[in-house]
């Protein structure tokens, strides 16, 4: 992409309404624009990151055998009357009437709708196990929308639902989700720690939240510092194996890690004092096993091997895709701007032309652009007729991992400058070598 032809409305001033770094930086970097309280437009740069996160979520879901689909944002109230949640959900639910006077709602989550789909089409244990998911906009009329996309009212969420014949199978689905989430967040450059949590309006006993440690997080968390040494890495896991998934779950959940809702001071104090940590965290996902709560209420049954009809065991599993954009920035920025992890960066490298219009500099930039593109990577070329200082500030603000600076002086010696956004270190090298370093 050439910046002269892109739409990147960066702001010079720090917006007064933004209280935390990620909100401030997303506004300043032209990633989002507020449309209403807790409702945002995703401008091209923000949209690119959102899509990258969405793709990672899809890839990791499909890797473990979960099946993508898409349910609507608007749902008939009657489904929620069946589960009893139409009355229970309270004011967070946005309720709408259509012209026929029918009650609709903008979905805050989809347990009822997926259960309705399941009961209409699945009747035998032979069709199990089954996990369906979608990534779709949700609406919750939050009392205090704030921090930009971190607590929006409209937000983008992956929600998945497993259907199993037995509790044991459903707990395997739960464990498999936990394992796949570890891999998903790591690919985004994040450490998200699974913590024992409270089930809230979804109901059920087994649930973990995934938290990214950050000073601006809304949850208070308590954990054993050993947990931050754990890495999922590129290990191969047999996701169909109950033992393999359980082993990973045990590795990542055996140390103390809880949010304030489930914190147990006595248990916490059993950890050696130097390992006890109290911090703040951002909830970026949650998984639940809730048994037959919805299947019984809504008649989602299958015929078992013995011919008897039994309600299926279910769980639901969410990832806050739009919140993650903010969470990644909270975890990775400095006073100049965002620092994107390689896996989610909107562009792989920025090319800064110090002397636009100089034939040699222009040609060198074009060659770099072509070379980087040929690697299958996505460069952003700042080809505007602007001062170098302004170009550097924009690159630092939008946080691409690499910047290649091209100017007549360097070109006389056959070199350009490659700068790492994370370390700030620069190195001069031939243009071909700079391209090679990005590969
Ligand atoms: P919170 O405690 O932050 O209100 P939640 O527990 O109500 O979140 P879940 O029902 O567990 O949320 O939804 C799954 C995920 O969706 C959350 O882990 C979070 O990442 C994301 N999410 C929930 N509410 C919002 C929101 N208002 N804005 C952005 N993302 C959200
Ligand atoms: Mg909530
Ligand atoms: Mg929560
Ligand atoms: Mg939650």
XYZ file of C-alpha atoms and ligand atoms in Angstrom:
473
model
C 0.000 0.000 0.000
C 1.164 3.507 -0.815
C 0.359 5.946 1.952
C -0.566 8.660 -0.557
C -3.443 6.457 -1.719
C -4.425 5.017 1.666
C -6.869 6.290 4.259
C -4.926 6.770 7.477
C -6.396 9.723 9.362
C -3.794 10.050 12.154
C -4.475 12.612 14.859
C -1.792 14.985 16.112
C -3.626 15.815 19.310
C -4.260 13.309 22.048
C -8.031 12.885 22.266
C -9.266 14.068 25.638
C -11.885 11.332 26.072
C -9.363 8.480 25.989
C -8.213 7.382 29.435
C -5.924 4.498 28.562
C -3.062 3.988 26.116
C -4.775 1.575 23.743
C -7.818 3.792 23.299
C -5.635 6.852 22.809
C -3.357 5.105 20.318
C -6.178 3.520 18.331
C -7.757 6.953 17.875
C -4.459 8.665 17.112
C -3.358 5.971 14.649
C -6.626 6.328 12.743
C -7.758 2.769 13.537
C -11.237 3.529 14.836
C -13.760 6.291 15.030
C -16.485 6.426 17.616
C -19.960 6.298 16.097
C -21.861 6.433 19.399
C -21.295 5.429 23.023
C -19.467 2.072 22.890
C -19.986 1.770 19.117
C -17.090 2.145 16.687
C -16.313 2.232 13.002
C -13.197 0.273 12.128
C -11.137 2.429 9.808
C -8.845 0.649 7.317
C -5.825 0.209 9.621
C -7.931 -1.018 12.538
C -9.975 -3.237 10.271
C -6.796 -4.868 8.979
C -5.717 -5.836 12.489
C -9.211 -7.030 13.366
C -9.202 -9.282 10.282
C -5.783 -10.674 11.202
C -7.006 -11.620 14.660
C -10.149 -13.099 13.190
C -8.073 -15.216 10.790
C -5.892 -16.523 13.603
C -9.007 -17.466 15.554
C -10.481 -19.262 12.525
C -7.259 -21.141 11.807
C -6.876 -22.303 15.383
C -10.524 -23.304 15.705
C -10.423 -25.320 12.522
C -7.094 -26.876 13.501
C -8.843 -28.638 16.387
C -11.882 -29.653 14.360
C -14.409 -26.971 15.239
C -16.779 -26.019 12.429
C -17.340 -22.400 11.332
C -20.806 -21.046 10.554
C -22.670 -17.763 10.934
C -25.729 -16.894 12.979
C -27.557 -13.569 12.741
C -27.129 -10.639 15.108
C -30.885 -10.257 15.638
C -32.683 -13.018 17.492
C -36.350 -13.673 18.267
C -37.139 -13.200 21.959
C -39.155 -16.417 22.055
C -35.999 -18.541 21.979
C -34.772 -16.780 25.079
C -38.136 -17.223 26.758
C -37.620 -20.971 26.439
C -34.368 -20.888 28.395
C -35.715 -18.342 30.860
C -32.929 -15.884 30.053
C -35.182 -13.310 28.383
C -36.239 -12.176 31.832
C -32.983 -13.000 33.617
C -30.575 -11.159 31.358
C -31.590 -7.708 32.480
C -30.716 -4.329 31.057
C -27.584 -5.439 29.235
C -29.861 -6.939 26.587
C -30.860 -4.580 23.793
C -34.531 -5.290 23.105
C -36.177 -4.304 19.846
C -39.699 -4.517 18.402
C -40.265 -5.016 14.689
C -43.194 -3.496 12.745
C -45.394 -6.504 13.544
C -44.848 -5.908 17.246
C -42.665 -9.002 17.618
C -39.965 -8.939 20.281
C -36.427 -9.204 18.990
C -33.076 -8.716 20.629
C -29.575 -7.972 19.424
C -27.686 -11.084 20.483
C -25.343 -10.718 23.464
C -24.375 -14.414 22.963
C -25.911 -17.404 21.123
C -26.536 -20.399 23.400
C -30.275 -20.416 22.681
C -29.964 -20.027 18.931
C -27.347 -22.739 18.516
C -29.361 -25.093 20.725
C -32.370 -24.457 18.501
C -30.302 -25.314 15.418
C -28.989 -28.432 17.073
C -32.393 -29.756 18.159
C -33.814 -29.196 14.691
C -31.155 -31.252 12.929
C -29.409 -33.680 15.248
C -31.148 -36.688 16.728
C -28.563 -39.391 17.249
C -25.469 -39.887 19.368
C -23.762 -40.950 16.135
C -23.626 -37.294 15.069
C -21.634 -36.380 18.185
C -19.248 -34.933 19.188
C -19.981 -31.642 17.458
C -18.529 -28.178 17.988
C -19.896 -25.260 15.974
C -18.699 -21.703 16.214
C -19.074 -18.316 14.624
C -17.429 -14.915 14.788
C -20.130 -12.306 14.872
C -20.951 -8.880 16.290
C -22.598 -8.867 19.680
C -24.393 -6.124 21.544
C -24.496 -5.646 25.287
C -25.887 -2.433 26.628
C -23.026 -2.008 29.090
C -23.700 0.391 31.928
C -20.303 2.031 31.435
C -18.882 1.543 27.955
C -15.291 2.764 28.144
C -11.690 2.276 27.112
C -12.629 2.273 23.438
C -13.109 -1.188 21.963
C -12.125 -2.835 25.246
C -15.559 -2.319 26.726
C -17.758 -1.491 23.801
C -21.460 -2.031 23.574
C -21.148 -3.488 20.090
C -18.185 -5.870 19.943
C -16.842 -8.714 17.848
C -16.715 -12.112 19.468
C -15.944 -15.660 18.558
C -18.400 -17.921 20.312
C -18.337 -21.680 20.001
C -20.622 -24.381 21.344
C -19.872 -28.042 21.926
C -22.445 -30.860 21.969
C -21.450 -34.163 23.534
C -23.181 -37.337 24.633
C -21.583 -37.639 28.062
C -20.136 -35.384 30.685
C -16.736 -36.967 30.111
C -16.813 -36.132 26.421
C -17.993 -32.596 27.158
C -15.144 -32.092 29.614
C -12.755 -33.211 26.900
C -14.277 -30.544 24.645
C -13.701 -28.055 27.438
C -10.072 -29.095 27.807
C -9.512 -29.021 24.052
C -10.822 -25.467 23.951
C -8.468 -24.455 26.716
C -5.500 -25.901 24.859
C -6.490 -24.314 21.566
C -6.957 -20.927 23.243
C -3.417 -21.057 24.647
C -2.094 -21.457 21.124
C -4.417 -18.803 19.722
C -3.312 -16.074 22.135
C 0.361 -16.926 21.790
C 0.112 -16.513 18.023
C -1.152 -12.999 18.699
C 1.984 -12.280 20.707
C 0.096 -12.387 23.992
C 0.368 -14.261 27.220
C -3.200 -14.948 28.348
C -3.365 -16.831 31.625
C -6.260 -19.226 32.265
C -7.775 -18.430 35.646
C -10.512 -20.174 37.570
C -13.582 -17.974 37.307
C -17.187 -17.488 38.279
C -19.812 -18.560 35.779
C -22.151 -15.529 35.882
C -25.345 -15.576 33.782
C -24.159 -18.475 31.574
C -24.419 -20.871 34.518
C -22.459 -24.057 35.308
C -19.507 -25.031 37.455
C -16.503 -25.371 35.221
C -15.176 -22.185 33.776
C -11.873 -20.460 33.120
C -11.243 -16.924 32.021
C -8.155 -15.977 30.029
C -6.463 -12.848 31.287
C -3.777 -10.656 29.838
C -1.819 -8.912 32.567
C -1.999 -5.132 32.196
C -2.161 -2.245 34.647
C -5.309 -0.956 33.010
C -7.142 -4.294 33.247
C -10.564 -4.200 34.874
C -10.116 -7.438 36.850
C -8.011 -7.866 39.928
C -6.018 -11.096 39.667
C -3.972 -13.230 42.039
C -1.449 -15.754 40.801
C 1.680 -17.762 41.373
C 4.515 -16.079 39.471
C 5.641 -19.474 38.123
C 2.672 -19.401 35.787
C 4.174 -16.647 33.660
C 7.095 -18.940 32.746
C 4.793 -21.382 30.952
C 4.857 -21.324 27.165
C 2.707 -23.319 24.809
C 5.177 -22.853 21.952
C 4.919 -24.946 18.821
C 4.180 -28.251 20.502
C 2.083 -30.774 18.608
C -0.946 -31.921 20.568
C -3.313 -34.706 19.582
C -6.535 -32.794 20.089
C -8.660 -35.935 19.933
C -6.814 -37.473 22.856
C -8.490 -36.905 26.221
C -5.200 -37.577 28.035
C -3.133 -35.230 25.885
C -5.536 -32.309 26.334
C -5.957 -32.988 30.036
C -2.188 -33.002 30.509
C -1.854 -29.543 28.953
C -4.779 -28.243 30.999
C -3.156 -29.543 34.158
C 0.177 -28.006 33.287
C -1.408 -24.593 32.762
C -3.979 -24.614 35.567
C -2.309 -26.436 38.447
C -0.706 -23.266 39.823
C -2.806 -20.739 41.659
C -4.367 -18.166 39.310
C -7.730 -16.585 40.088
C -9.697 -13.429 39.591
C -11.142 -11.490 42.522
C -14.470 -13.294 42.040
C -13.026 -16.672 43.045
C -9.948 -15.593 44.991
C -9.268 -17.664 48.108
C -6.889 -15.910 50.471
C -6.050 -19.038 52.468
C -5.097 -21.007 49.354
C -3.162 -18.061 47.975
C -1.138 -17.838 51.184
C 0.048 -21.408 50.707
C 2.213 -20.202 47.803
C 5.727 -19.157 48.918
C 5.560 -15.436 49.559
C 8.094 -14.411 46.902
C 5.910 -16.035 44.224
C 2.604 -14.401 45.227
C 1.470 -11.789 42.747
C -1.466 -9.396 42.790
C -2.034 -7.561 39.547
C -4.642 -6.432 37.075
C -5.807 -8.262 33.980
C -7.902 -7.902 30.832
C -10.385 -10.712 30.175
C -9.867 -11.783 26.563
C -11.805 -15.040 26.615
C -13.767 -17.480 28.699
C -14.760 -21.129 28.430
C -17.679 -22.864 30.140
C -18.974 -26.339 30.689
C -22.610 -26.083 31.717
C -23.893 -29.612 31.261
C -27.524 -29.950 30.285
C -28.740 -26.509 31.367
C -29.876 -25.429 27.894
C -30.447 -28.840 26.360
C -32.956 -29.746 29.076
C -34.715 -26.393 29.006
C -34.980 -26.446 25.223
C -35.337 -30.148 24.502
C -32.023 -30.741 22.736
C -31.823 -34.510 23.055
C -30.264 -37.347 21.119
C -30.933 -41.044 21.034
C -28.124 -42.826 22.877
C -26.616 -46.215 21.916
C -29.286 -47.913 24.059
C -32.101 -46.186 22.164
C -32.987 -43.899 25.068
C -33.345 -40.190 24.532
C -30.932 -38.064 26.588
C -30.210 -34.320 26.779
C -26.782 -33.438 25.364
C -23.945 -32.025 27.425
C -22.868 -28.594 26.297
C -20.353 -25.859 26.817
C -19.710 -22.463 25.324
C -16.445 -20.719 24.589
C -15.813 -17.075 23.803
C -12.930 -14.977 22.536
C -13.226 -11.187 22.554
C -11.794 -10.508 19.102
C -12.350 -6.731 19.060
C -11.249 -6.354 22.697
C -8.041 -8.163 21.803
C -6.966 -5.330 19.514
C -6.926 -3.047 22.553
C -5.419 -5.704 24.814
C -2.490 -6.278 22.458
C -1.789 -2.542 22.391
C -2.004 -2.320 26.201
C 0.582 -5.094 26.371
C 2.804 -3.697 23.615
C 3.376 0.032 23.207
C 5.727 2.823 24.268
C 5.445 6.603 24.490
C 5.776 6.946 20.717
C 3.028 4.562 19.779
C 2.005 0.994 19.137
C 4.483 -1.899 18.767
C 2.711 -4.662 16.841
C 3.721 -8.276 17.378
C 4.696 -9.774 14.001
C 1.720 -12.124 13.897
C -0.916 -9.378 13.923
C 0.737 -6.332 12.417
C -1.373 -4.495 9.818
C 1.668 -4.123 7.507
C 4.942 -5.979 7.832
C 7.293 -3.092 7.120
C 7.165 0.609 6.460
C 9.254 2.193 3.732
C 10.191 5.806 4.385
C 11.418 7.832 1.447
C 13.476 10.735 2.807
C 13.472 12.603 -0.489
C 10.306 12.031 -2.449
C 10.809 13.099 -6.051
C 14.511 12.244 -6.111
C 14.756 9.799 -9.006
C 17.196 7.460 -7.305
C 15.396 7.408 -3.938
C 12.031 6.866 -5.620
C 13.401 3.996 -7.704
C 15.013 2.351 -4.672
C 11.732 2.566 -2.741
C 9.797 1.078 -5.640
C 12.295 -1.797 -5.835
C 11.982 -2.446 -2.082
C 8.214 -2.328 -2.384
C 8.258 -4.904 -5.176
C 10.783 -7.111 -3.377
C 8.835 -7.179 -0.108
C 5.568 -7.783 -1.927
C 7.168 -10.684 -3.825
C 7.842 -12.360 -0.459
C 4.103 -12.389 0.157
C 4.471 -9.618 2.741
C 2.572 -6.385 2.907
C 4.648 -3.147 2.939
C 3.384 0.370 3.630
C 5.300 2.902 1.561
C 5.258 6.476 2.838
C 5.511 8.201 -0.531
C 4.087 11.516 0.634
C 5.951 14.742 0.114
C 6.492 15.313 3.844
C 9.338 16.054 6.222
C 11.321 13.057 7.482
C 10.390 13.820 11.095
C 6.694 13.606 10.346
C 7.120 10.346 8.446
C 9.080 8.779 11.303
C 6.494 9.892 13.849
C 3.695 8.299 11.815
C 5.614 5.028 11.463
C 6.364 4.945 15.190
C 2.739 5.699 16.009
C 1.267 2.943 13.838
C 3.894 0.535 15.147
C 5.002 -1.620 12.200
C 7.735 -4.025 13.346
C 10.257 -2.823 10.702
C 11.035 0.451 9.035
C 13.290 0.799 5.998
C 14.601 4.312 5.526
C 15.764 5.299 2.059
C 17.653 8.508 1.238
C 20.050 9.827 -1.378
C 22.968 9.891 1.061
C 22.749 6.205 1.951
C 22.091 5.197 -1.613
C 25.419 6.775 -2.651
C 27.031 4.072 -0.489
C 24.570 1.444 -1.676
C 22.738 1.174 1.658
C 19.360 1.733 3.278
C 18.602 1.664 6.989
C 16.603 -1.107 8.665
C 15.116 -0.173 12.050
C 13.368 -2.429 14.543
C 10.368 -0.738 16.129
C 10.687 -2.852 19.265
C 14.377 -2.296 20.045
C 14.853 0.980 18.192
C 18.090 -0.398 16.754
C 19.079 0.581 13.224
C 21.442 -1.104 10.822
C 22.663 -0.052 7.402
C 22.664 -2.643 4.672
C 22.126 -3.191 0.977
C 18.437 -3.041 -0.023
C 18.437 -6.741 -0.997
C 19.720 -7.646 2.455
C 16.988 -5.598 4.106
C 14.391 -7.504 2.107
C 16.027 -10.787 3.028
C 15.909 -9.886 6.720
C 12.118 -9.491 6.570
C 11.553 -12.918 5.068
P -16.628 -8.733 31.072
O -16.390 -9.428 32.386
O -15.443 -7.975 30.594
O -17.897 -7.936 31.068
P -17.934 -11.059 30.144
O -17.445 -12.031 31.162
O -19.270 -10.449 30.358
O -16.831 -9.893 29.961
P -18.194 -13.197 28.195
O -19.652 -13.397 28.237
O -17.318 -14.152 28.902
O -17.844 -11.690 28.674
O -17.781 -13.028 26.650
C -16.619 -13.567 26.033
C -15.575 -12.502 25.742
O -16.115 -11.393 25.014
C -14.978 -11.863 26.967
O -13.986 -12.690 27.526
C -14.421 -10.569 26.432
O -13.139 -10.781 25.889
C -15.392 -10.220 25.327
N -16.305 -9.146 25.781
C -17.319 -9.249 26.671
N -17.948 -8.072 26.848
C -17.312 -7.193 26.022
C -17.483 -5.806 25.735
N -18.451 -5.115 26.343
N -16.653 -5.228 24.835
C -15.679 -5.932 24.232
N -15.465 -7.238 24.460
C -16.262 -7.873 25.345
Mg -19.854 -8.549 30.921
Mg -16.234 -11.430 32.887
Mg -16.538 -13.770 30.772
